[in-house]
XYZ file of C-alpha atoms in Angstrom:
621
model
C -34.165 8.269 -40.615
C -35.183 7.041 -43.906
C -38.389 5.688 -44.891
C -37.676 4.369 -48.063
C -39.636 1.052 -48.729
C -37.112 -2.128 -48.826
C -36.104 -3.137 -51.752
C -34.253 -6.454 -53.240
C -31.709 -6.498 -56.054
C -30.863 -10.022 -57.797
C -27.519 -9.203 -59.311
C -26.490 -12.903 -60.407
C -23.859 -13.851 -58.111
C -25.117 -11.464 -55.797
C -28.525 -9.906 -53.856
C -28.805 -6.662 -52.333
C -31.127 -5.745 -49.476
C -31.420 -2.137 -49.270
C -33.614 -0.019 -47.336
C -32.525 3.566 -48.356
C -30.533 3.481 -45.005
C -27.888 0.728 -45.301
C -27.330 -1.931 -48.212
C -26.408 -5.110 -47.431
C -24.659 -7.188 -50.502
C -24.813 -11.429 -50.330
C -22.919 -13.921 -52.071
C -25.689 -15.887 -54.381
C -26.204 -19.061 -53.283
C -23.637 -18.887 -50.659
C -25.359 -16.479 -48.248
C -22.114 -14.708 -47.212
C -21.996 -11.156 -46.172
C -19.581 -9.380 -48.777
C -20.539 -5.999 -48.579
C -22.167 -3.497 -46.126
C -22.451 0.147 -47.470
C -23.440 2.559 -44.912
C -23.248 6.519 -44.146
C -20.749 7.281 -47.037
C -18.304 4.202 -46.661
C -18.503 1.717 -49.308
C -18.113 -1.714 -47.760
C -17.521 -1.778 -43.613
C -16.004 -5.179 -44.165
C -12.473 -5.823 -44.802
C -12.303 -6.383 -48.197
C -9.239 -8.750 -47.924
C -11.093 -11.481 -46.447
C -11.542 -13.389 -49.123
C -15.230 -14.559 -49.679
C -13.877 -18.165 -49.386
C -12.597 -17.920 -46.133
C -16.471 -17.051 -44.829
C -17.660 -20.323 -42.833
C -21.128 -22.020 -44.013
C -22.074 -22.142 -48.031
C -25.785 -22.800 -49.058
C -25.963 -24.334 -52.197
C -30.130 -22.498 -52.480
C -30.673 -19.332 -52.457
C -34.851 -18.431 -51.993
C -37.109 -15.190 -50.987
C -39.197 -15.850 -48.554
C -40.519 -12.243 -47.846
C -40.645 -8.909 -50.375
C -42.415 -6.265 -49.876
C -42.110 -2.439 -48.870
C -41.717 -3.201 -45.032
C -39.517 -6.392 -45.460
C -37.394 -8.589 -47.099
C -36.143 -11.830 -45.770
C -34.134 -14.231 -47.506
C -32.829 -17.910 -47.259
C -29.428 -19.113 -47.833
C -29.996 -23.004 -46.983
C -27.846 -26.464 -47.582
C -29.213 -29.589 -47.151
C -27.672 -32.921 -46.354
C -28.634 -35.992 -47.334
C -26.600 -40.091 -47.442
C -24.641 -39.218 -50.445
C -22.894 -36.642 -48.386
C -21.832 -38.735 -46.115
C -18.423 -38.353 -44.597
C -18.049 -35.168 -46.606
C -20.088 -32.592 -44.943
C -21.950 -32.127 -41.361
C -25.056 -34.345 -41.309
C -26.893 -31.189 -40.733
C -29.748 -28.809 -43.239
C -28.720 -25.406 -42.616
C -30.845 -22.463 -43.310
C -29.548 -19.186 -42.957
C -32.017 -15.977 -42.715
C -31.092 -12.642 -43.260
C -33.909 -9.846 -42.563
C -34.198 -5.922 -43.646
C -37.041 -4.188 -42.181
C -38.472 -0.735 -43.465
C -36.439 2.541 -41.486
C -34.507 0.067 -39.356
C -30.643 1.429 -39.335
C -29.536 -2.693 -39.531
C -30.059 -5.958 -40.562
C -31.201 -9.467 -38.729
C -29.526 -12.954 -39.184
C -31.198 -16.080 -37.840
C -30.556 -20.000 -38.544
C -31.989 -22.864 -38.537
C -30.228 -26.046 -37.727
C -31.917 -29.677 -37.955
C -30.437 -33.510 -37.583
C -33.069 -35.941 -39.026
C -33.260 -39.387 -37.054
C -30.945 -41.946 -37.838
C -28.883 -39.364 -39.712
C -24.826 -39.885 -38.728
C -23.847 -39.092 -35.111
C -21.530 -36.032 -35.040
C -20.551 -33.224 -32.283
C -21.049 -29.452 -32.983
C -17.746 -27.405 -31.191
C -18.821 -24.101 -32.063
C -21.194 -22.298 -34.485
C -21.401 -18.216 -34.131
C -21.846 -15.620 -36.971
C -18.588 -13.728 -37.395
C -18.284 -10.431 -39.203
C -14.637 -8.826 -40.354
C -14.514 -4.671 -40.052
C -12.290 -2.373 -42.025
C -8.907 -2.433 -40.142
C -8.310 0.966 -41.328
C -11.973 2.358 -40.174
C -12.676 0.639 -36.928
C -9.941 0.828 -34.338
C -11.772 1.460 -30.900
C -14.034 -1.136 -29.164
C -16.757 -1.552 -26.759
C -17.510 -4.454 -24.989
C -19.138 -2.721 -21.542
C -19.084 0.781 -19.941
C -15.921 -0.406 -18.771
C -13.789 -2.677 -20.996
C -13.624 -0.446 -24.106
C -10.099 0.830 -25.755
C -8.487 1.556 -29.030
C -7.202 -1.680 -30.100
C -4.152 -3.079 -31.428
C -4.360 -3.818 -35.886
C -4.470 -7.073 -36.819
C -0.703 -6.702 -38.566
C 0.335 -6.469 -35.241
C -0.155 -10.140 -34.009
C 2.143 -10.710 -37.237
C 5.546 -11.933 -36.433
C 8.194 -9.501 -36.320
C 5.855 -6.897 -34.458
C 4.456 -9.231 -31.856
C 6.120 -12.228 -29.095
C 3.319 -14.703 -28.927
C 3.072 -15.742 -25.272
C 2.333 -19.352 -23.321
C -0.692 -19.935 -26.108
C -1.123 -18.531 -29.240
C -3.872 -16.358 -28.669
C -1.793 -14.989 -26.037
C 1.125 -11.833 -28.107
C 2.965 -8.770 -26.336
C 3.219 -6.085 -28.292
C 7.156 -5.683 -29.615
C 6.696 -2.909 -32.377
C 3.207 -1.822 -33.153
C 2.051 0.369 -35.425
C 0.223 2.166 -33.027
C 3.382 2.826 -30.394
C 1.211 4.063 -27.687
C 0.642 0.302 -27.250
C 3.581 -0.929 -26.992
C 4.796 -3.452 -24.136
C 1.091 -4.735 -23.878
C -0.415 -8.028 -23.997
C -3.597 -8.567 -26.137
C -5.527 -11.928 -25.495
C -8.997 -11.702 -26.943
C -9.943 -13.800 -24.227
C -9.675 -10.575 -21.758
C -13.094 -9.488 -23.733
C -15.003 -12.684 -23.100
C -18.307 -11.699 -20.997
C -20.877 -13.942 -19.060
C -24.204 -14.908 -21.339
C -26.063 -12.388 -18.820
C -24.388 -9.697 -19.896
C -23.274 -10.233 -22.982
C -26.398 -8.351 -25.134
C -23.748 -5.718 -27.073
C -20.829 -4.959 -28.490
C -18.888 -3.538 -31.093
C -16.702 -1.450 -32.767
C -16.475 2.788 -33.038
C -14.650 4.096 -36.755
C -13.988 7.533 -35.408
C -13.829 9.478 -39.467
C -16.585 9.162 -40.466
C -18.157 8.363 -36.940
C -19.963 5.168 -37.370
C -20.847 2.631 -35.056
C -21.500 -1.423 -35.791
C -22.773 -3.541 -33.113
C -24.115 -7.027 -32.611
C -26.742 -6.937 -30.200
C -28.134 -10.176 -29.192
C -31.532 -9.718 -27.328
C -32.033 -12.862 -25.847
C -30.036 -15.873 -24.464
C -32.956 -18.228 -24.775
C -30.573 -20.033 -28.169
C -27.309 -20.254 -26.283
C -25.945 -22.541 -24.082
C -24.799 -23.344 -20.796
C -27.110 -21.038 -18.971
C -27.031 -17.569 -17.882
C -23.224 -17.951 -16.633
C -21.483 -19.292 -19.426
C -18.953 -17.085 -21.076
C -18.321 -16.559 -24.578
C -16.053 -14.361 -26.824
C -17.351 -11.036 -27.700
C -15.270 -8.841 -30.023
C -11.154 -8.486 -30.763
C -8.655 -7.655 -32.594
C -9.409 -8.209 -36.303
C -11.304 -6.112 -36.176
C -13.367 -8.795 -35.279
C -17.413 -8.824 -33.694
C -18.890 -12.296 -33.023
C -22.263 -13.578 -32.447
C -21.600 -16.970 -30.989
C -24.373 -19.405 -30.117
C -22.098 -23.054 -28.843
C -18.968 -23.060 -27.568
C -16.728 -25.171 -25.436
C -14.809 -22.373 -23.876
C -14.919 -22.091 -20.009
C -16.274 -25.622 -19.834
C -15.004 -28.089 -22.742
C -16.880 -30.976 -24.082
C -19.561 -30.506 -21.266
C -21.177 -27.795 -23.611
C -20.344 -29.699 -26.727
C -23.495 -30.915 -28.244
C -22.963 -34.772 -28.994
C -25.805 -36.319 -31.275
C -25.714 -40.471 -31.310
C -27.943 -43.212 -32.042
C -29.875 -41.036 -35.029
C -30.993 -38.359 -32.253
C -33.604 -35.733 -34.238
C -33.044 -32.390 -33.609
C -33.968 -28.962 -34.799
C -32.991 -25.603 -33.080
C -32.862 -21.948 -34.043
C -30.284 -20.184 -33.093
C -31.021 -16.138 -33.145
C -32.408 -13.936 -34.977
C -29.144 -11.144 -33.582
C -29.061 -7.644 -34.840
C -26.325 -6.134 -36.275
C -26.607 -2.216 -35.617
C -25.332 0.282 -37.333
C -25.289 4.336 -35.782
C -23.581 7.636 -37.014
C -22.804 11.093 -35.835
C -21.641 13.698 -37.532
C -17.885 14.975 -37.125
C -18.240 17.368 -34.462
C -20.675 15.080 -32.573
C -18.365 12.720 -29.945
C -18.163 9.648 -31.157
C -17.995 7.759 -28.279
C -21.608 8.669 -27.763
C -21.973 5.639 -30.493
C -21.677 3.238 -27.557
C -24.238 4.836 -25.660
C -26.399 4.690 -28.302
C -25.791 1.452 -29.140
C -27.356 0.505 -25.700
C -30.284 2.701 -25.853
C -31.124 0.401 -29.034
C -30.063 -2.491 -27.035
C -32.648 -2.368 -24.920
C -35.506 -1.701 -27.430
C -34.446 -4.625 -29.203
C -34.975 -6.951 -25.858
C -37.928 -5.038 -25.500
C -39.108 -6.555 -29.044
C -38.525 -10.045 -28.069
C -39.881 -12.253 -29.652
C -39.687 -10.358 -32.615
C -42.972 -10.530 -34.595
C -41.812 -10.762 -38.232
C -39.181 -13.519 -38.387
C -41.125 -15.342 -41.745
C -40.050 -18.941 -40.408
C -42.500 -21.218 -38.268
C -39.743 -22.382 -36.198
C -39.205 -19.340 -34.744
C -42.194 -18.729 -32.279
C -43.951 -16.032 -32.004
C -44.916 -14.254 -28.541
C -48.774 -15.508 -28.706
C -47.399 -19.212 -29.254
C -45.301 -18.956 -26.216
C -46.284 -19.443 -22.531
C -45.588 -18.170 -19.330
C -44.133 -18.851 -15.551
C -44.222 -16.980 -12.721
C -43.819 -17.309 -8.579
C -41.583 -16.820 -5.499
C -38.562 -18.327 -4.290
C -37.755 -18.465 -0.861
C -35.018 -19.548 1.040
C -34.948 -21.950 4.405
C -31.406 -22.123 6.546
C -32.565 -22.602 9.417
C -28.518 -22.091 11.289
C -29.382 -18.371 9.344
C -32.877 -17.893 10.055
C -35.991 -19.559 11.578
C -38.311 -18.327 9.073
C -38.398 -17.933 5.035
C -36.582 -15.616 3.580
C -36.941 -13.876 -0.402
C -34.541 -15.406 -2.441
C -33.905 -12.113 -3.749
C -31.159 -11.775 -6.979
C -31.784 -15.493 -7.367
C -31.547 -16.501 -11.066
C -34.313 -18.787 -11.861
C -34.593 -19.959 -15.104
C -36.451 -23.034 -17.120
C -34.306 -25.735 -18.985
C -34.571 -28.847 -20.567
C -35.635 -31.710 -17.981
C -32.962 -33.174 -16.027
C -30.826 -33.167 -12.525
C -30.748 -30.424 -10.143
C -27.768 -28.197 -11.666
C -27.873 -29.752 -14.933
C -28.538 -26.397 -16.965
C -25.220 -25.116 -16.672
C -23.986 -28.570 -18.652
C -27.171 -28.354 -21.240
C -26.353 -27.478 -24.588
C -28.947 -29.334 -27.083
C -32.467 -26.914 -26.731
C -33.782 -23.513 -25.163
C -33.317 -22.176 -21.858
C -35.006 -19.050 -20.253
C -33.727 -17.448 -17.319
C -34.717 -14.304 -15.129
C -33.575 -12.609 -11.848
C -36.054 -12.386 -8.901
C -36.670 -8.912 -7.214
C -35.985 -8.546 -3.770
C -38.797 -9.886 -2.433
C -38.451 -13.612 -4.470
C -41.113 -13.108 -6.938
C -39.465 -13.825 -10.659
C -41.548 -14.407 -14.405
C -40.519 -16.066 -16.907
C -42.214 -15.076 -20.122
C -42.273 -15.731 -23.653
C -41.248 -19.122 -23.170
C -41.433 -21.892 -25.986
C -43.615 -24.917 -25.673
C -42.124 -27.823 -24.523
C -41.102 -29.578 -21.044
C -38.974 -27.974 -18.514
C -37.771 -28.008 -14.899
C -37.601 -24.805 -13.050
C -34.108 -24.515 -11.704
C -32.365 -21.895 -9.311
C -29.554 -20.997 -7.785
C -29.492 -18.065 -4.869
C -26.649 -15.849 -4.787
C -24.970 -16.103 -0.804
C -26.276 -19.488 -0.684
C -24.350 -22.869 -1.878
C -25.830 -25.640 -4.261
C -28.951 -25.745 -6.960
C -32.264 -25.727 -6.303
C -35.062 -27.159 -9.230
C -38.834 -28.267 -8.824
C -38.855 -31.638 -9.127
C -42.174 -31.825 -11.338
C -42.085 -31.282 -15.023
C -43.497 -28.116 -16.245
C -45.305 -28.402 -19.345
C -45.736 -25.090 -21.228
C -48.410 -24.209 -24.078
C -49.243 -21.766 -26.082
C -50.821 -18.928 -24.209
C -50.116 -20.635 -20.779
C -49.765 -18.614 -17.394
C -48.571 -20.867 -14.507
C -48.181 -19.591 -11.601
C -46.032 -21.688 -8.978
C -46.899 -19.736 -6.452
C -44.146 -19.991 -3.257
C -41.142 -21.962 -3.565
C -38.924 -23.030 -0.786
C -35.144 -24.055 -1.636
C -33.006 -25.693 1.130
C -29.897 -24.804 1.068
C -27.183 -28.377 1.993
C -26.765 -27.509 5.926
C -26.208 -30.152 8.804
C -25.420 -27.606 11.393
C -24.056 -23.985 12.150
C -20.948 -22.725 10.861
C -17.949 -23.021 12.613
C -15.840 -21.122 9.775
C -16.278 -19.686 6.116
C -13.682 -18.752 3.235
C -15.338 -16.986 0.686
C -18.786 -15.853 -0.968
C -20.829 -18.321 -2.050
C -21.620 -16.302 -5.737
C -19.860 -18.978 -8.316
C -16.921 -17.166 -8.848
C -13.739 -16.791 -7.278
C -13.433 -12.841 -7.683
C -13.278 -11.625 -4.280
C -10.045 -13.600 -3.780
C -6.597 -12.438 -3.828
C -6.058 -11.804 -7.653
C -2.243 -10.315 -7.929
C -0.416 -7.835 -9.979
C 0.855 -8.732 -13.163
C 4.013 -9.024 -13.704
C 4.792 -5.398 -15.445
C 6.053 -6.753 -18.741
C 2.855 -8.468 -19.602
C 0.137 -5.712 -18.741
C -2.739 -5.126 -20.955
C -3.344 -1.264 -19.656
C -7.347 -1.612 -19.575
C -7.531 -3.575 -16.753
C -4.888 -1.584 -14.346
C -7.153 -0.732 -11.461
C -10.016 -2.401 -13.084
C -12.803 -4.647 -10.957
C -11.932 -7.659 -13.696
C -8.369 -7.331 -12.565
C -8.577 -11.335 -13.334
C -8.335 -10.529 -16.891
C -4.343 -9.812 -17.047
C -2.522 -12.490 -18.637
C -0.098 -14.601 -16.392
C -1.272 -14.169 -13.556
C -0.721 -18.373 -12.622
C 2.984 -17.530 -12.208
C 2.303 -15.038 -10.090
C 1.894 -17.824 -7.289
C 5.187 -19.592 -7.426
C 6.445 -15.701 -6.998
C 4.688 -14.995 -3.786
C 5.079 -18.343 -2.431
C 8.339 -19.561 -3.459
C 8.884 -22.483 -0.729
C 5.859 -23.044 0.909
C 2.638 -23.276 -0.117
C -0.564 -21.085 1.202
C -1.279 -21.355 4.442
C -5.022 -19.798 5.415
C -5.358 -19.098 9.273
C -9.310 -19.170 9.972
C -9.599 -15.645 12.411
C -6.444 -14.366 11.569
C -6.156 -14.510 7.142
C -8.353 -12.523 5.497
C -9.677 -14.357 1.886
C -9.342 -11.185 -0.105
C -5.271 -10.632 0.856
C -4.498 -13.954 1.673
C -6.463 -16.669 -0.484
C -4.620 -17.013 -3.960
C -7.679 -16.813 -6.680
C -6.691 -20.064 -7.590
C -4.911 -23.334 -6.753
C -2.411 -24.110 -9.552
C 0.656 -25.707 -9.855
C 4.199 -24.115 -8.876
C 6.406 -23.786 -11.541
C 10.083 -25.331 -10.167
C 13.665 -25.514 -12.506
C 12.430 -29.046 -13.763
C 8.822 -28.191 -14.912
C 5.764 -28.189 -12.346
C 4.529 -29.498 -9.043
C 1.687 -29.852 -7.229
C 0.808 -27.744 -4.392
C -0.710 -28.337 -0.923
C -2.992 -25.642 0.872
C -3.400 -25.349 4.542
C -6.531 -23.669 6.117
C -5.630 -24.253 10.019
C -8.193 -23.553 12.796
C -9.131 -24.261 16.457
C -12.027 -26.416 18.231
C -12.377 -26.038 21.547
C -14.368 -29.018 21.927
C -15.172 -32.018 19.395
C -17.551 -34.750 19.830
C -15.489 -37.702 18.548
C -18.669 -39.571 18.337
C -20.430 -36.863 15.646
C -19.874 -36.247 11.700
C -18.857 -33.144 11.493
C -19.685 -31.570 7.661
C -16.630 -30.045 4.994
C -18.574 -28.221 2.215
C -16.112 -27.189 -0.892
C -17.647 -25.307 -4.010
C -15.353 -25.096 -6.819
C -16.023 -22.045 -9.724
C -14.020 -23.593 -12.464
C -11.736 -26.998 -12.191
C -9.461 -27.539 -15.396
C -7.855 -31.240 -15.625
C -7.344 -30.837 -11.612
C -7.801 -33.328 -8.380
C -8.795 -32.238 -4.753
C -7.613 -34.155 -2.339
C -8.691 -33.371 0.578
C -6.671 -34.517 4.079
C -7.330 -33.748 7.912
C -4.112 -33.201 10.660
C -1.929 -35.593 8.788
C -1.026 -34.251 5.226
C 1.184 -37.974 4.580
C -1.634 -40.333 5.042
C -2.092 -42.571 2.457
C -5.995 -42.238 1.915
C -7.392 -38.534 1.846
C -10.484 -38.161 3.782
C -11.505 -37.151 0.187
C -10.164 -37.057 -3.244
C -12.754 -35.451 -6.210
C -10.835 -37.372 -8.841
C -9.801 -35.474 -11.844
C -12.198 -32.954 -12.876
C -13.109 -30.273 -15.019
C -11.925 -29.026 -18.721
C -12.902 -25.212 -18.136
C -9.330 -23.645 -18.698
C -10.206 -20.963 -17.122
C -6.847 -19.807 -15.811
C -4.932 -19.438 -19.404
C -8.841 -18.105 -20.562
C -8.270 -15.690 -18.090
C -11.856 -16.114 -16.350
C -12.429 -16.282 -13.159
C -15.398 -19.206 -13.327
C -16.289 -21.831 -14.994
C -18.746 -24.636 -14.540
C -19.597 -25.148 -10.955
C -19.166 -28.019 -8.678
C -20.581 -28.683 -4.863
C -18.877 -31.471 -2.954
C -20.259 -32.171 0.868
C -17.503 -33.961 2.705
C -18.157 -36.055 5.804
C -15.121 -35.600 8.565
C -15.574 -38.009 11.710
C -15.286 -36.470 14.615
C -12.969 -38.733 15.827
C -9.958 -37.442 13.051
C -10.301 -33.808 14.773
C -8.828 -33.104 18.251
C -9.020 -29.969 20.637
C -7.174 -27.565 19.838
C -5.320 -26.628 16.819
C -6.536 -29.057 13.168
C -5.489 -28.387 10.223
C -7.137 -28.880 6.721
C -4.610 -30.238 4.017
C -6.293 -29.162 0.209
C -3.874 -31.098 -2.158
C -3.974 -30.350 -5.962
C -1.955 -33.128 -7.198
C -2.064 -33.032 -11.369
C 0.573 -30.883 -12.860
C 1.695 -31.832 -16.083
C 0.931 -28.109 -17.580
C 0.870 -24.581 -15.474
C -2.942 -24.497 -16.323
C -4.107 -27.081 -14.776
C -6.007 -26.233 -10.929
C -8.911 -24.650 -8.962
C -10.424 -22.000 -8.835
C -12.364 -22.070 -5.136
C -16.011 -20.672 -4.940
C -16.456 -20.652 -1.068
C -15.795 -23.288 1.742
C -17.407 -24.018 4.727
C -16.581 -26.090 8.049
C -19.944 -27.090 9.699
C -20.220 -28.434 13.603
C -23.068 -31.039 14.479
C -26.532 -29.610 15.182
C -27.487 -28.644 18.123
C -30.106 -31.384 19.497
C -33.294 -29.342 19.047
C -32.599 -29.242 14.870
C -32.161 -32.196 13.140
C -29.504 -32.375 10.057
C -30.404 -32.510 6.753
């Protein structure tokens, strides 16, 4: 590795960071990336993309750090009345940092809404970079969803069939033939926040690697379960900080009423590694990792220049146990081990996973409960939680005020679980997702090869048509003792497709009491991972009766079916059934999804449970 001290060229309508190692060219004042020179290759960006087709301008260029071990520099635009209706009521300032022997360079912004500026709604800001089509070709998104990918000029008409949505093509004549007859959706790369810390893209001659790692989730939104896009065809790597996508305007940020706000979104590091020609260079990825890790191991990072950013001794610190009470599962407390606990802005219990304005900071507790969450920034949070195997949200109903150099220590937590009374039957695992459900076969014309035999088998595309093939009369029917969830509970409740369009369908989950108290409320609990523009009505015994026992009303805008996820944003409903609608013998549940104006639209189930009365020695609760 080099150890050339950084230096800063100011060519006009262009700066150069270099550092000996890698040279990274900007547009002057724009603050667009034009040109990344690295191990012999001139630019790794594709050189057609014009530089005005490169998202945000700043009108200012400034230095805010030179010297030997750094440079940092600030592309910023601000806003102000005379703007009005033009441009975003929004100052920008965009960072880009070059430390001494580092083998990459940092980006970081800063986004602020002064009070009684305009309202306006943010759908998505990311950074987006544009590789060499003819020098990157194979990407990595995990250990287990890389592949050589198709070019760009094969989404072009004439080589491709674009599908049900446009992001959607099969692959008629590509240039590379090998991939011929298979589907690309970028959205079959999209990754949960949790896991979503690198990716990139392998040029195999010269081998050279360039990855976005992100080392933190504390600037996204949505929580530790919301998905975002990673890297596709384009050759395409993104860094993206708000989106919509698995949950729709929920996780749009709406600003009204002249609602101040400031946030920083990053800094992200964008990687770069080499080998030499008789090295493999799919050891790149691994790599890439290894620096993954040391890069979460640096958060915070000590030498972003701006004061928004907060550095490690400004931060504060929380730390405890969780433990779980179900008293129909155990008499005494048990570790709410794997439980993701995590502090977000102040609000109701499960309101994190909607929260898309400020920070959140999440962690995973060991196996005996105890969980910290450090480096946090100052402000007021509640402590939320959610326990994998167990339905519903748990949060501490105080506010927690953090300060610089803080330790609080909660000490032991206890999160009820909703429970009136022991289980009489279960579909499902109560984990937020609805993966361990039946998930079909494509049909063989639309395969995308990756994910043959794959554990995200969810990821093919068309997979929702795949119902009205297996059940071509009748809807599901679920048998409690005698189905089995993984072969016989479709991953998700959509419409059937029929000669004059859709309709909706009408699941049956049939079971047997052997006795009912008529006089008792018995308890229906029904998680849903992902809803998109979708009803449950919900009917006992008689599936004509005018009223459902229940109806949700129309819910969720996650499209997670043509987005090819298998969650989205997560809903709990508790359903009371009187005793006195259930008879001895054989009942029958009647789960109606009524909307069907587009294939998309339905449910994907989390886990549902049918609970008896307590026993008299345990009250409900």
């Amino acid at each position: 590795m080099s150890s050339a001290a950084v230096r800063l060229h100011i060519q006009g309508p262009h700066v150069v960071m270099d550092n000996g190692i890698l040279q990274v060219t900007l547009s002057n004042p724009d603050g667009i990336v034009t040109g990344i020179r690295y191990n012999g290759i001139d630019n790794l960006l594709e050189p057609l993309n014009k530089e005005t087709n490169r998202g945000i301008k700043g009108t200012t260029f400034k230095v805010i750090v030179e010297n030997e071990e750094q440079v940092e520099l600030s592309f910023s635009k601000m806003w102000d009345h005379s703007l009005e209706g033009k441009y975003v009521p929004l100052n920008i300032d965009k960072r880009f940092v070059m430390l001494r022997g580092s083998s990459g360079f940092y980006s970081y912004a800063i986004y602020e809404h002064l009070k009684d500026w305009p309202d306006f709604d943010i759908g998505e800001t990311r950074i987006t970079f544009k590789l060499r089509k003819d020098k990157f070709q194979y990407m990595a998104v995990s250990d287990n969803r890389q592949r050589y990918m198709p070019l760009p000029d094969d989404r072009l008409p004439g080589r491709c069939q674009t599908l049900a949505y446009q992001e959607a093509v099969l692959l008629v004549n590509p240039k590379m033939k090998d991939l011929a007859g298979e589907v690309d959706d970028k959205y079959q790369y999209s990754c949960d926040n949790k896991d979503n810390k690198v990716h990139g893209w392998i040029c195999t001659n010269p081998p050279v690697g360039f990855w976005q790692i992100t080392p933190s989730d504390e600037f996204r939104s949505g929580g530790p379960l919301k998905q975002n896009l990673t890297s596709h065809v384009g050759p395409t790597t993104l860094a993206m900080f708000l989106s919509g996508h698995y949950a729709g305007q929920d996780l749009v940020p709406k600003f009204r009423g002249g609602e101040p706000w400031k946030k920083v979104f990053g800094p992200v590091f964008i990687y770069l590694n080499s080998s030499t020609i008789k090295d493999d260079p799919f050891w790149l990825w691994e790599d890439a990792k290894i620096q993954m890790m040391t890069e979460v191991q640096s958060w915070p990072y000590s030498f972003p220049a701006s004061e928004d950013f907060q550095k490690s001794d400004q931060r504060g610190n929380v730390s405890g146990r969780l433990l779980v009470l179900d008293r129909y599962i155990c008499e005494q407390y048990t570790p709410a081990g794997g439980a993701y606990v995590g502090l977000a802005p102040p609000g109701d219990v499960g309101s994190w996973q909607r929260e898309c304005k400020d920070y959140q900071f999440w962690t995973t507790a060991d196996d005996r409960g105890y969980f910290a969450i450090n480096n946090v920034r100052t402000g007021n949070y509640n402590l939320y939680a959610w326990v994998p195997g167990f339905i519903g949200d748990y949060r501490y109903d105080a506010v927690i005020d953090i300060t610089s150099g803080s330790f609080i220590e909660m000490g032991d937590l206890v999160y009820e679980p909703p429970r009136d009374g022991p289980t009489l039957w279960e579909i499902g695992i109560p984990d937020r997702s609805a993966a361990e459900f039946y998930v079909p076969d494509p049909d063989p014309k639309y395969v995308n090869k990756l994910f043959i035999n794959h554990p995200d088998r969810f990821r093919q595309y068309g997979l929702w048509s795949r119902y009205a093939e297996i059940y071509p009369d009748e809807d599901l029917v679920y048998t409690i003792g005698v189905s089995d969830y993984a072969k016989d509970w479709f991953f998700a409740q959509v419409p059937r497709k029929t000669d004059n369009g859709h309709e909706g369908t009408t699941w049956q989950i049939k079971f047997e009491l052997k006795n009912v108290d008529r006089n008792i409320t018995y308890k229906l609990r029904v998680a849903i991972a992902s809803a998109t523009l979708a009803e449950l009505q919900v009917r006992i015994n008689d599936p004509n009766s005018r009223r459902p026992l229940f109806t949700s009303g129309l819910i969720g805008r996650d499209n997670s079916v043509a987005r090819l996820g298998i969650h989205g944003i997560y809903w709990l409903y508790n359903i009371n059934v009187p005793g006195n609608q259930l008879v001895e013998g054989n009942n029958t549940f009647f789960f109606r999804q009524p909307r069907c104006t587009s294939p998309f639209q339905g449910i994907m189930y989390d886990y549902i449970r049918f609970e008896g009365p307590p026993p008299c020695n345990l009250s409900s609760s």
